[in-house]
Coordinates of C-alpha atoms in Angstrom, one line a residue:
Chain A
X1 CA -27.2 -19.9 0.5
X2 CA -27.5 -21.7 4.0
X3 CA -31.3 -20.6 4.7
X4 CA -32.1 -21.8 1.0
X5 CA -30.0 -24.9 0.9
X6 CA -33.6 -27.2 1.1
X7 CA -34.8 -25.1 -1.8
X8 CA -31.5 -26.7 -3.8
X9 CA -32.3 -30.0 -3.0
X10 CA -34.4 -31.1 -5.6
X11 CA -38.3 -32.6 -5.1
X12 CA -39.9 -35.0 -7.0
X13 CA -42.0 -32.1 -8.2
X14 CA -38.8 -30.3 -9.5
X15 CA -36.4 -32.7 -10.9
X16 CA -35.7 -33.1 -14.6
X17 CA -37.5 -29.4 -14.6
X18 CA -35.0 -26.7 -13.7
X19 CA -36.0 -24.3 -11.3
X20 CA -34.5 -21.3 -9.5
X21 CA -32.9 -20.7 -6.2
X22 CA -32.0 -18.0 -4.1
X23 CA -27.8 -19.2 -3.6
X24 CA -26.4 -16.2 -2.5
X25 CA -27.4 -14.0 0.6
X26 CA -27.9 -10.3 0.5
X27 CA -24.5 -9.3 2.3
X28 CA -22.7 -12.0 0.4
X29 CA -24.0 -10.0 -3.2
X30 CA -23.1 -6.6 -1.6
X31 CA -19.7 -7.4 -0.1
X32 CA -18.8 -9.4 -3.5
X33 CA -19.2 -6.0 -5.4
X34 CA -17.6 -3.8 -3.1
X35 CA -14.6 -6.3 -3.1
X36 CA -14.5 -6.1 -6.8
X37 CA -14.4 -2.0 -6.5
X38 CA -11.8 -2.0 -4.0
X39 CA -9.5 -4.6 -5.0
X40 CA -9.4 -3.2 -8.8
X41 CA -8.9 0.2 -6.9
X42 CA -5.8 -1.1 -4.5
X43 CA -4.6 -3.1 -7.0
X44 CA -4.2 0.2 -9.7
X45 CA -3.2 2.4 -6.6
X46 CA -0.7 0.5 -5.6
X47 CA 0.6 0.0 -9.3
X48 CA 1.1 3.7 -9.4
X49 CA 2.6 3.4 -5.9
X50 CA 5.5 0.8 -7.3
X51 CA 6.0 3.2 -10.0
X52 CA 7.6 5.7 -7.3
X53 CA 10.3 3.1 -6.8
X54 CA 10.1 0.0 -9.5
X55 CA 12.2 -2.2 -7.6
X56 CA 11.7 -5.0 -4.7
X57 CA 14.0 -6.1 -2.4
X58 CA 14.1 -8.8 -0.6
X59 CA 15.9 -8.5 3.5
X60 CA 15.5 -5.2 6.2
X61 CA 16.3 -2.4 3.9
X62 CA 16.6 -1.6 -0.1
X63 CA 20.4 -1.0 0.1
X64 CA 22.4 -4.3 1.2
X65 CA 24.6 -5.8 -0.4
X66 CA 22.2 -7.9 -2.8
X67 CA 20.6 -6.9 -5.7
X68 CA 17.0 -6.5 -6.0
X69 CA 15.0 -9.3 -7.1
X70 CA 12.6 -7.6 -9.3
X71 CA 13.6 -4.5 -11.4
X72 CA 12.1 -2.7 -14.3
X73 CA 13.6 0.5 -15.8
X74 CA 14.8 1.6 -19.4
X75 CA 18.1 1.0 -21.2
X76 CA 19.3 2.7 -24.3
X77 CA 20.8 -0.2 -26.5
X78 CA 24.0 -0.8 -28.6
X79 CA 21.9 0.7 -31.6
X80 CA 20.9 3.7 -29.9
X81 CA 17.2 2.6 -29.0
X82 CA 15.6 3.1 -26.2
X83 CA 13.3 0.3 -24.2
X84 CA 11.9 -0.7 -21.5
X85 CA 13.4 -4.0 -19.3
X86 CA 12.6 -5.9 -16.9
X87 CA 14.8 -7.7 -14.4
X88 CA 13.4 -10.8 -12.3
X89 CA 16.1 -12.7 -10.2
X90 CA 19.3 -12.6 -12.9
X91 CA 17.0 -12.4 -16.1
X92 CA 16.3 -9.4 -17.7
X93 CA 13.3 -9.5 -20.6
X94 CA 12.9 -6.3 -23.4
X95 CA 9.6 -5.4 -21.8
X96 CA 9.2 -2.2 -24.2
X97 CA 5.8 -1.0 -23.8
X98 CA 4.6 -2.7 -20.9
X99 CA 6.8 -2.4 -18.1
X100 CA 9.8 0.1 -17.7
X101 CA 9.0 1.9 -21.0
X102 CA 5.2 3.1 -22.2
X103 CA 3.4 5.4 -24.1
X104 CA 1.3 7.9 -21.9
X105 CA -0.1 10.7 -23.8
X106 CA 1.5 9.7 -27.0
X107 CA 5.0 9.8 -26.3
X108 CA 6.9 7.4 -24.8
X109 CA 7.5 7.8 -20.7
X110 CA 10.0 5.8 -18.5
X111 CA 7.7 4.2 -15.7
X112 CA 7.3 0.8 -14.1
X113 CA 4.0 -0.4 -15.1
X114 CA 2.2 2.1 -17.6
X115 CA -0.6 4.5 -17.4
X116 CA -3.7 2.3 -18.1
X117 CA -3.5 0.1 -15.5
X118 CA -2.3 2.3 -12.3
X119 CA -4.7 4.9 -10.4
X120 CA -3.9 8.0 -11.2
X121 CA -2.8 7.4 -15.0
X122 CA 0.2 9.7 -14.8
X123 CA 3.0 9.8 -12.0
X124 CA 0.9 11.5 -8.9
X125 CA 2.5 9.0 -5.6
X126 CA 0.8 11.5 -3.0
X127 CA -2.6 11.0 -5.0
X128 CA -2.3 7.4 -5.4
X129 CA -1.6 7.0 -1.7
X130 CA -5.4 8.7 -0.8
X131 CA -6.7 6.1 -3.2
X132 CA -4.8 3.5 -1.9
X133 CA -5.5 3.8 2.0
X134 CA -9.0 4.9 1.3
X135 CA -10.0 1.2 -0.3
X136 CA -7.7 -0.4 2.1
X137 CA -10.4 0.7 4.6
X138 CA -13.2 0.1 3.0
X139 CA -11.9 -3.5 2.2
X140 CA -11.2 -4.1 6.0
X141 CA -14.4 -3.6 7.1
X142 CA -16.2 -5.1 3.9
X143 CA -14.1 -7.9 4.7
X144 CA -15.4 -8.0 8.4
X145 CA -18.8 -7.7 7.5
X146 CA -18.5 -10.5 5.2
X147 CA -16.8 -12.4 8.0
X148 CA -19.3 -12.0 10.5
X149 CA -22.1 -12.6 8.6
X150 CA -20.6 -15.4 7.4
X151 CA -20.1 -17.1 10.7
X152 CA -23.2 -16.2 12.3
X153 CA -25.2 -17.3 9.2
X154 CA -23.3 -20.5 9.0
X155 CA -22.1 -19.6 5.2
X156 CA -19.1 -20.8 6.4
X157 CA -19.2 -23.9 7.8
X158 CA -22.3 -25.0 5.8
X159 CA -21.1 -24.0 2.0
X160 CA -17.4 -23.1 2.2
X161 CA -16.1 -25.6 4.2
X162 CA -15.0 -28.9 2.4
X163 CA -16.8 -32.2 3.2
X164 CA -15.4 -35.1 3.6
X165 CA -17.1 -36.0 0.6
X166 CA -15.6 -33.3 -1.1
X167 CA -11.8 -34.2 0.0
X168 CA -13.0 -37.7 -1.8
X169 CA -14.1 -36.4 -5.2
X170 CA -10.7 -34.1 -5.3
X171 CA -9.0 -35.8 -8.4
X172 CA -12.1 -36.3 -10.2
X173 CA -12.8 -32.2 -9.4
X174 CA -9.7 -31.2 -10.4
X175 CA -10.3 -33.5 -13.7
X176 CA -13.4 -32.2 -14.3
X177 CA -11.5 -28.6 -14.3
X178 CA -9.2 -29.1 -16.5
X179 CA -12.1 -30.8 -18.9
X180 CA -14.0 -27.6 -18.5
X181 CA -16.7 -29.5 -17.0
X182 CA -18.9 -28.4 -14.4
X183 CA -21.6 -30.2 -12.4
X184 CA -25.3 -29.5 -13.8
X185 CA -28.5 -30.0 -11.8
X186 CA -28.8 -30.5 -8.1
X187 CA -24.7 -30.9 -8.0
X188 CA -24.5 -27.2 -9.7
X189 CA -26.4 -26.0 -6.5
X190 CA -23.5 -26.3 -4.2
X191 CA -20.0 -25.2 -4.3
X192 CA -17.3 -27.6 -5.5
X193 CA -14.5 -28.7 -4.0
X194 CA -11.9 -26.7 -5.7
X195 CA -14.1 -23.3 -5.6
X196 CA -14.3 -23.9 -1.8
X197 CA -10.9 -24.0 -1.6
X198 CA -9.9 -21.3 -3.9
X199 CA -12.4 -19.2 -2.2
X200 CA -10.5 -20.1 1.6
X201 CA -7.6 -19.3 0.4
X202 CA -8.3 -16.2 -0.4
X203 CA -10.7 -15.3 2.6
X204 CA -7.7 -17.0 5.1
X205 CA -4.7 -16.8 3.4
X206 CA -4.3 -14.2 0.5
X207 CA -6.1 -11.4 1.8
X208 CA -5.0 -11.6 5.1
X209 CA -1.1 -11.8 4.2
X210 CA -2.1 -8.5 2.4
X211 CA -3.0 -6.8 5.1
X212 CA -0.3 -7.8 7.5
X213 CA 2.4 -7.0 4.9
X214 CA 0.8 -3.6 4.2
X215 CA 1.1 -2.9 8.0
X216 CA 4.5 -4.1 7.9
X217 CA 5.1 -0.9 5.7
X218 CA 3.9 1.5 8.7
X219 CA 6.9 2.6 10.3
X220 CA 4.3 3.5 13.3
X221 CA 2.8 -0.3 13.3
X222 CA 6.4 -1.5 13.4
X223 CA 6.5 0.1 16.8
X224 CA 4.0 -2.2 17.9
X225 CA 6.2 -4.7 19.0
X226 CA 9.8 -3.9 17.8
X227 CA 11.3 -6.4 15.7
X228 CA 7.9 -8.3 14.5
X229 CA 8.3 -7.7 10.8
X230 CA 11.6 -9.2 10.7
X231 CA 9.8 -12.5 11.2
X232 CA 8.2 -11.9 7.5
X233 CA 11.9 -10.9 6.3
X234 CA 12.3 -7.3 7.1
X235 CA 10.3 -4.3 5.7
X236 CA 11.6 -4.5 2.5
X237 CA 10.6 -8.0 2.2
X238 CA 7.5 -7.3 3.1
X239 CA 6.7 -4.9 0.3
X240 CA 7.6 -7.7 -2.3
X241 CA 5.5 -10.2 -0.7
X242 CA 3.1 -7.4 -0.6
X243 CA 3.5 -7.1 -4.5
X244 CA 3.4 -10.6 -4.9
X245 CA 0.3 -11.6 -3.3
X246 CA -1.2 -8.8 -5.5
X247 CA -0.9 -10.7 -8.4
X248 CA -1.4 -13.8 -7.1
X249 CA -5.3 -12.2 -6.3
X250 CA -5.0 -11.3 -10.2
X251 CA -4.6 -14.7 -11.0
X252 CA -7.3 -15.8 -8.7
X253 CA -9.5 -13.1 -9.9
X254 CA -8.7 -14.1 -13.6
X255 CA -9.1 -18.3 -13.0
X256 CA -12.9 -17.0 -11.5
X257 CA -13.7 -14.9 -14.0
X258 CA -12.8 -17.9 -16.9
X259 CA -14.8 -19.9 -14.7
X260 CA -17.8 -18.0 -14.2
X261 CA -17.8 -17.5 -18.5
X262 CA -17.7 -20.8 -19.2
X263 CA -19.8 -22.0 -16.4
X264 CA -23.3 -19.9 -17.9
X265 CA -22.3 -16.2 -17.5
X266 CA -26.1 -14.7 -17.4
X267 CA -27.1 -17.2 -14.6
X268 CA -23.9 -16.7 -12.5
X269 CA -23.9 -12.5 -12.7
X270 CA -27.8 -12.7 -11.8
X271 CA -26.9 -15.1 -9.0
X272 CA -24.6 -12.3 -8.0
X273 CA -27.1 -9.9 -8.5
X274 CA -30.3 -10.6 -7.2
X275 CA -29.5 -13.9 -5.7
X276 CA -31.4 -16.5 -8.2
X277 CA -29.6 -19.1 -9.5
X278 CA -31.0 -21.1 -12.2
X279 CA -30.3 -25.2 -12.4
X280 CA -31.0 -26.4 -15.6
X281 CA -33.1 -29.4 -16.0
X282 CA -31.1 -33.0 -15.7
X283 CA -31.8 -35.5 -18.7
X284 CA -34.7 -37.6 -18.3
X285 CA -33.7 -41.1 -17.2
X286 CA -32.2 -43.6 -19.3
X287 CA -34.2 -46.4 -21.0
X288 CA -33.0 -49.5 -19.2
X289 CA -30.8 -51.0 -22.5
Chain B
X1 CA -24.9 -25.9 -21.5
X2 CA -23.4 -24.2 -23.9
X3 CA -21.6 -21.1 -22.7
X4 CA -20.8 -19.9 -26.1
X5 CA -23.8 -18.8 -27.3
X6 CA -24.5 -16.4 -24.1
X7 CA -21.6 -14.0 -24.9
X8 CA -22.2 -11.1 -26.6
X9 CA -20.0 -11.2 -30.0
X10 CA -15.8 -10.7 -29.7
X11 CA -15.7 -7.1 -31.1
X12 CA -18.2 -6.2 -28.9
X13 CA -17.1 -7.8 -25.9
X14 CA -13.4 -6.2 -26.6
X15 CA -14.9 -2.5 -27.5
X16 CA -16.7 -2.9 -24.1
X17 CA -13.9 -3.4 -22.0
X18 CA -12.1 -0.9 -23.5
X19 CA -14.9 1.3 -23.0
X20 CA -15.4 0.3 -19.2
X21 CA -11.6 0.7 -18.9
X22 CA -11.2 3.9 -20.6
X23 CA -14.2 5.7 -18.3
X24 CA -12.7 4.1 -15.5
X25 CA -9.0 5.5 -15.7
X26 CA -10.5 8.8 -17.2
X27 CA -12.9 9.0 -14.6
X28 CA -10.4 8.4 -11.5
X29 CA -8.2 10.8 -13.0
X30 CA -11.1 13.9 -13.0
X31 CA -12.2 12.9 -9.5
X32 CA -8.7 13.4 -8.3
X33 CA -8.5 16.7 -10.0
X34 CA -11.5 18.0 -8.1
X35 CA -11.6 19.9 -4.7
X36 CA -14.1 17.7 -2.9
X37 CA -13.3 14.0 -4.1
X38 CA -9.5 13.6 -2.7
X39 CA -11.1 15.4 0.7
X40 CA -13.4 12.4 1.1
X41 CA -10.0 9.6 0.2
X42 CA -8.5 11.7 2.9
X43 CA -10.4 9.8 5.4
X44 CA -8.7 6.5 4.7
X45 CA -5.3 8.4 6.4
X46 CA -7.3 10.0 9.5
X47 CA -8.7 6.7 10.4
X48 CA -5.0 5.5 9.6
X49 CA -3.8 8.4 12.2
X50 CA -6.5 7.7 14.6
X51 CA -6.0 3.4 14.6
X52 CA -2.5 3.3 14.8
X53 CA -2.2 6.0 17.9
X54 CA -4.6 3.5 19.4
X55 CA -2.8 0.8 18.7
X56 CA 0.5 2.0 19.6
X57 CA 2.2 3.7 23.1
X58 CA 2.7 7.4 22.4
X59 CA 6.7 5.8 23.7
X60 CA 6.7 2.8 21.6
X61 CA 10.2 2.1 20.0
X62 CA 10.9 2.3 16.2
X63 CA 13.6 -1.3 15.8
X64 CA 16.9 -0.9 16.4
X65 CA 19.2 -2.6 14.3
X66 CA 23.1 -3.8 14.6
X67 CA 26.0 -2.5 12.5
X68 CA 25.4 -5.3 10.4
X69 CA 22.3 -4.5 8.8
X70 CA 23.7 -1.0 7.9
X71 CA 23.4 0.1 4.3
X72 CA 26.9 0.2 2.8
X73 CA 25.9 3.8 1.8
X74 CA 23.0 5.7 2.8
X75 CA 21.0 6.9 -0.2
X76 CA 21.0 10.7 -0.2
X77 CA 17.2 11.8 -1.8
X78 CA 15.5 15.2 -2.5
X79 CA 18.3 18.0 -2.2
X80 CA 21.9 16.5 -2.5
X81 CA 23.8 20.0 -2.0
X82 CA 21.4 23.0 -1.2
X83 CA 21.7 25.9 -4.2
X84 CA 21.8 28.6 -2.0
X85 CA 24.7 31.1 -1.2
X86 CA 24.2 31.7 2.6
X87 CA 23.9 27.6 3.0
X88 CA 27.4 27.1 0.7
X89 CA 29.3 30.3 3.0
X90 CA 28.1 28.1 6.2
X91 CA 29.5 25.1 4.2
X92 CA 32.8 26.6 3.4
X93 CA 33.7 27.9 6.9
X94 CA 32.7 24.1 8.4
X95 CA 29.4 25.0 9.7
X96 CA 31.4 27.4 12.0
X97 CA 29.4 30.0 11.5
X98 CA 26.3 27.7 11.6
X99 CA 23.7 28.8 14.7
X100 CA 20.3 26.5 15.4
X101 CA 17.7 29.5 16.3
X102 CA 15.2 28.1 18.8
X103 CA 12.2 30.3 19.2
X104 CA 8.4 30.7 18.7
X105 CA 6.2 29.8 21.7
X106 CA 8.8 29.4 24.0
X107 CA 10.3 31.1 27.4
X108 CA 13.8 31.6 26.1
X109 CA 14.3 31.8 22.8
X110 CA 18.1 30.6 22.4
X111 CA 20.7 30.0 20.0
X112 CA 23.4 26.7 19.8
X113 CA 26.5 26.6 17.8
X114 CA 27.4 23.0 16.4
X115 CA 29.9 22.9 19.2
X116 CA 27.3 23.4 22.0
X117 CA 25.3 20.7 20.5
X118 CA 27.9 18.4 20.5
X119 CA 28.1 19.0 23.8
X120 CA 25.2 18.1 25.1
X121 CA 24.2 14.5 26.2
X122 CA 23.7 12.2 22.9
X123 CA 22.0 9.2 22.0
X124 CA 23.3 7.0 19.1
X125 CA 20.8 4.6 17.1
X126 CA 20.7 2.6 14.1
X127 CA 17.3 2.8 12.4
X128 CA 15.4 2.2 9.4
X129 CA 14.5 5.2 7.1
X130 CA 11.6 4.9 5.1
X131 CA 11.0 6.7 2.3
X132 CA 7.2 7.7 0.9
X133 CA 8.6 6.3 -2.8
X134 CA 9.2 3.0 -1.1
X135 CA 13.0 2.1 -0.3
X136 CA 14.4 1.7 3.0
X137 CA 17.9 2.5 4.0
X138 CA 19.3 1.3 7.5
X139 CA 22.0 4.0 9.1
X140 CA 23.4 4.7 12.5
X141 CA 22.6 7.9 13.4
X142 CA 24.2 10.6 16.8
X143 CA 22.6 13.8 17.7
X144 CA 21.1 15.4 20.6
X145 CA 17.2 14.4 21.5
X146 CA 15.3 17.0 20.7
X147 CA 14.0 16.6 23.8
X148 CA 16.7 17.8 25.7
X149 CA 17.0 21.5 23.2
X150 CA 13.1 21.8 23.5
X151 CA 13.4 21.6 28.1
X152 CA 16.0 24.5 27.7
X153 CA 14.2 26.9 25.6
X154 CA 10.6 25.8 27.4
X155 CA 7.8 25.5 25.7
X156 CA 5.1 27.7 26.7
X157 CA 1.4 26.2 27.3
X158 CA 0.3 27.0 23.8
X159 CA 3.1 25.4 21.9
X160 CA 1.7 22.3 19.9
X161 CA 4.1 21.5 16.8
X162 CA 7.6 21.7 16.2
X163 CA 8.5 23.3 12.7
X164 CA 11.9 22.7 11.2
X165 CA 13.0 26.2 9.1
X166 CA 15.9 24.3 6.3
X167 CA 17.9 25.6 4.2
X168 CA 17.3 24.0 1.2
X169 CA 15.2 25.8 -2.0
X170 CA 12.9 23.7 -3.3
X171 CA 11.6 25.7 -6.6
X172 CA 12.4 28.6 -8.6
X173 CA 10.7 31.1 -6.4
X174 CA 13.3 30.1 -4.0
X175 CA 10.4 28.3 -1.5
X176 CA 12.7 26.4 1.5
X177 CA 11.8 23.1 2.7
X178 CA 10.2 23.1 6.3
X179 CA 8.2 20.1 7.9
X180 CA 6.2 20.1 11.5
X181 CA 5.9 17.5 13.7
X182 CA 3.9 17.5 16.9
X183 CA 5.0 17.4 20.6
X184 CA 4.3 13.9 21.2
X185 CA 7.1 13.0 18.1
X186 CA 9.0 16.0 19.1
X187 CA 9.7 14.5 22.9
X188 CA 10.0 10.8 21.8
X189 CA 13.5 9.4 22.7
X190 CA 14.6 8.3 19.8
X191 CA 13.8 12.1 18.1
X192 CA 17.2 13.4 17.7
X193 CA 18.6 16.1 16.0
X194 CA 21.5 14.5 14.2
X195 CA 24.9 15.6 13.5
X196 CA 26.8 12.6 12.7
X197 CA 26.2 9.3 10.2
X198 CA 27.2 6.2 10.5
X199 CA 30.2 7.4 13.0
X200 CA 31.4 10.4 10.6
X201 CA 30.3 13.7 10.3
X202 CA 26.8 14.3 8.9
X203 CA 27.5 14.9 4.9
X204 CA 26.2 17.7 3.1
X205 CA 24.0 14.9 0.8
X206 CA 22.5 13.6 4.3
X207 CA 21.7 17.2 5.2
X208 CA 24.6 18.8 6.9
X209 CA 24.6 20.4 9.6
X210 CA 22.0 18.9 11.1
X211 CA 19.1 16.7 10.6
X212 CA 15.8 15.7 12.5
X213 CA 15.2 11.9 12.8
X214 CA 11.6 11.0 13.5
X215 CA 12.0 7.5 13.5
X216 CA 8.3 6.3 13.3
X217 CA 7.7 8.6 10.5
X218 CA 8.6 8.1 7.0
X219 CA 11.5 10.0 5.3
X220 CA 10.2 13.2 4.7
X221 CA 8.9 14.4 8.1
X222 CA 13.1 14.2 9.0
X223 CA 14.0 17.4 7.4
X224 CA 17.4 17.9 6.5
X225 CA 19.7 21.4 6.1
X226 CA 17.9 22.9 9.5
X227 CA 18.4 26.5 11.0
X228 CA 15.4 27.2 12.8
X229 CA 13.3 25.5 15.0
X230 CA 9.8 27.5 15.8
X231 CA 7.4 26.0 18.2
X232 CA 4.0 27.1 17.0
X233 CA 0.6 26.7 18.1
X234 CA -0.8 25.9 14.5
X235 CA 0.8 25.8 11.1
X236 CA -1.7 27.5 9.0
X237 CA 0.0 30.6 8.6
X238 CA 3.5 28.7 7.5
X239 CA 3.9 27.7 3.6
X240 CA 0.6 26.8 2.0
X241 CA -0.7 25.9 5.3
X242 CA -0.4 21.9 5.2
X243 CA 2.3 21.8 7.6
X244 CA 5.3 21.4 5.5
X245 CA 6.9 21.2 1.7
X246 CA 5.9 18.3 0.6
X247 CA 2.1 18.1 2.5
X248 CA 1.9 21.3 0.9
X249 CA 2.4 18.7 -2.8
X250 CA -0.4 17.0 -1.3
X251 CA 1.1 14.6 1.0
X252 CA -0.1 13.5 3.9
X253 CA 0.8 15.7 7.6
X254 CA 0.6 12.2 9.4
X255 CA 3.4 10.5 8.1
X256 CA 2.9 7.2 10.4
X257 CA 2.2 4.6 7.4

């Protein structure tokens, strides 16, 4: 977007008119789409992976003298059914269907989270492990690319970091949010305040946490330096955070998605695509009243 | 501008997901059902192998932890009591009849008794066992370092992994566990062969009467129920040729993450 900021800024020959733009650089369309194939792939790989053992704990090991602090599994009630619950801190939910209890195949299967959304459908942990380390990998390095080019290129500093006009607008950003709003002509060029942020904290915070707690798994990384992953809790705690920041990339994932629909779907996924974006013309000015 | 109107209609939308999803899920599950597709995966663990040797010593120390962190029981997995007569004979007369047979690729194949094991120098540790499913369980373990066993039978030149005969069935056809590791895990310090749990004498459930604990490895590289130790040059000919029970299921040999 950096090399074809000046072609956002819009001439006199260009206002009011709506023109296209090149926003987003090749390695920025290419890493974008292999994230999106290897986060959907980790995250249903490592569904399948909880399956082996539906239960988080928080501390240095799974057996301590406090109860998990997420749980699902199946329960046979008073009446003789059976269903599927789910146990988060000391509330349990009936969760038949979705978590602890499922159809796979037409019958009804005690699992964690059911077939359709874990990689492979049906209980294979060994399987779901090649998977999961495989796109682990390939994220990694997609995700160093990505950083490199995006330092080098100045991507970062020039359209990700926040201004200090940005910090100013904030409230009226996060209004403008909640309105469904979004900036149209040369303001829709750039990246708001929010998306900047949303975007950091995934690139610095999220994704990174995910990583480290996935090493924290590796009993051969923990060897590293004996004792570091207490300092994140203990193995065991690392495997919920691990779980956690998971989902909290699902809701980031989902809150982008609703944005990019409402926000011109065809112009944003050809912007991802071949790199044009489209700014639609700005109202002529307004007759002096 | 009004978003709306550049959807495609709802049915449409929702039978196209569905679709998407569907050919996804169905099409993961055929490509991990062919021969060639897991091979290529595969190469998400050797890098794993490969990275974390370079990142760690060949020494470097698994955490030790203090009597408090123990779990108040350690969670017996896989085979609780071994369904086999020769194992529940050994079982009944105390492991007295028990002998650890020591051979392979070695200068002097040998034979130790519980008692002679015992008596040899031991190292006590309390560590963190990992299971593939998982769960951790912390438990303080006494045995001998392997270490110690392997520089009395010397291992000749050609030796490269350790394989761990058990005596626990694992199918119908009567198929016993075994697991390898190689001789970098197999000289570690903190690679014992385990007699005793959390100060008591190693239960049947934990694998009487003896156990391997490969500490930076997850659970089941640390085979349980063991009566033969061979030192082999390769592990092809053993099993299904993977190296062990469960890597013959399709789990990893490197057991590191």
């Amino acid at each position: 977007m950096t090399d074809a900021e000046s072609e956002a800024i819009p001439t006199p020959q260009t206002a009011g008119r709506g023109y296209l733009y090149h926003r987003h650089a090749l390695v920025v369309r290419v890493t974008h789409w292999i994230n999106v194939l290897a986060l959907t792939m980790l995250l249903m790989s490592g569904l399948q992976i909880f399956n082996a053992h539906p239960s988080l704990s928080w501390g240095k090991s799974s057996y301590t003298n406090r109860a998990p602090v997420f749980e699902t599994g199946a329960a046979i009630t008073a009446d003789g059914r059976t269903i599927g619950t789910t146990r988060i801190f000391d509330h349990t939910f009936d969760t038949t269907g979705v978590l602890g209890l499922s159809t796979d195949g037409g019958r009804q299967v005690a699992k964690g989270f059911p077939s359709w959304i874990t990689i492979p459908s049906f209980q294979w942990l060994a399987m779901a492990r090649h998977w999961h380390f495989f796109f682990a990998w390939l994220l990694v390095i997609n995700g160093c690319v990505y950083l490199a080019f995006s330092f080098l290129s100045r991507h970062l500093a020039g359209d990700l970091l926040p201004t200090r006009l940005d910090w100013r607008s904030i409230g009226r950003s996060i209004l403008d949010h909640i309105r469904f709003r979004h900036p149209t002509g040369a303001a829709a060029a750039r990246y708001n305040v929010l998306q900047k942020l949303a975007y950091l904290a995934v690139i610095f915070i999220l994704l990174p946490v995910m990583i480290l707690t996935g090493w924290a798994m590796s009993p051969r990384l923990d060897t590293a330096l004996p004792g570091w992953v207490d300092f994140i809790g203990g193995r065991q705690s690392a495997r919920t955070l691990h779980f956690v920041v998971a989902w909290s990339l699902v809701l980031f994932v989902l809150i982008h998605v609703f944005e990019v629909l409402i926000s011109g779907v065809w112009n944003n996924l050809r912007s991802m695509i071949t790199g044009r974006y489209r700014i639609a013309p700005e109202p002529g000015p307004r007759e002096p009243m | 501008m009004s978003a709306d109107s550049e959807l495609p209609p709802r049915r449409l939308r929702r039978n196209l997901l569905t679709a998407v999803g569907g050919l996804l899920l169905g099409g993961c599950d055929a490509l991990s059902r062919t021969e060639w597709f897991p091979g290529i995966l595969k190469a998400g663990e050797t890098l794993s192998r490969r990275v974390q040797h370079a990142v760690t010593a060949r020494k470097s120390m698994a955490e030790e932890f203090t009597e408090r962190d123990l779990s108040p029981t350690f969670r017996s997995n896989g085979t609780g009591n071994p369904n086999d007569a020769a194992y529940q004979a050994l079982a009944q007369a105390g492991f007295s009849g028990w002998q650890l047979q020591v051979d392979g690729l070695v200068d002097q194949p040998m034979g130790f008794s519980l008692e002679q094991l015992r008596a040899m120098r031991s190292r006590v540790q309390i560590t963190r066992h990992d299971c593939v499913e998982g769960w951790s369980a912390i438990g303080k373990w006494k045995g001998v370092p392997l270490a110690d066993v392997l520089t009395l039978v010397r291992p000749s030149a050609a030796a490269r992994f350790v394989v761990f005969h058990c005596a626990d069935p694992m199918d119908s056809n009567g198929t016993k566990y075994y697991e390898s590791i190689d001789m970098e895990d197999a000289f570690h310090p903190q690679t014992i062969l385990a007699y005793e749990l959390n100060d008591a004498t190693l239960p049947i459930a934990n694998g009487a009467p003896l156990r391997v604990r490969v500490e930076r490895q997850l659970g089941y590289k640390m085979a349980k129920y063991i009566m033969r130790l061979q030192l082999v040059e390769s592990f092809g000919a053993l099993g299904r040729g993977r190296g062990g029970y469960w890597e013959d299921q399709g789990y990893e040999w490197y057991a590191g993450i």
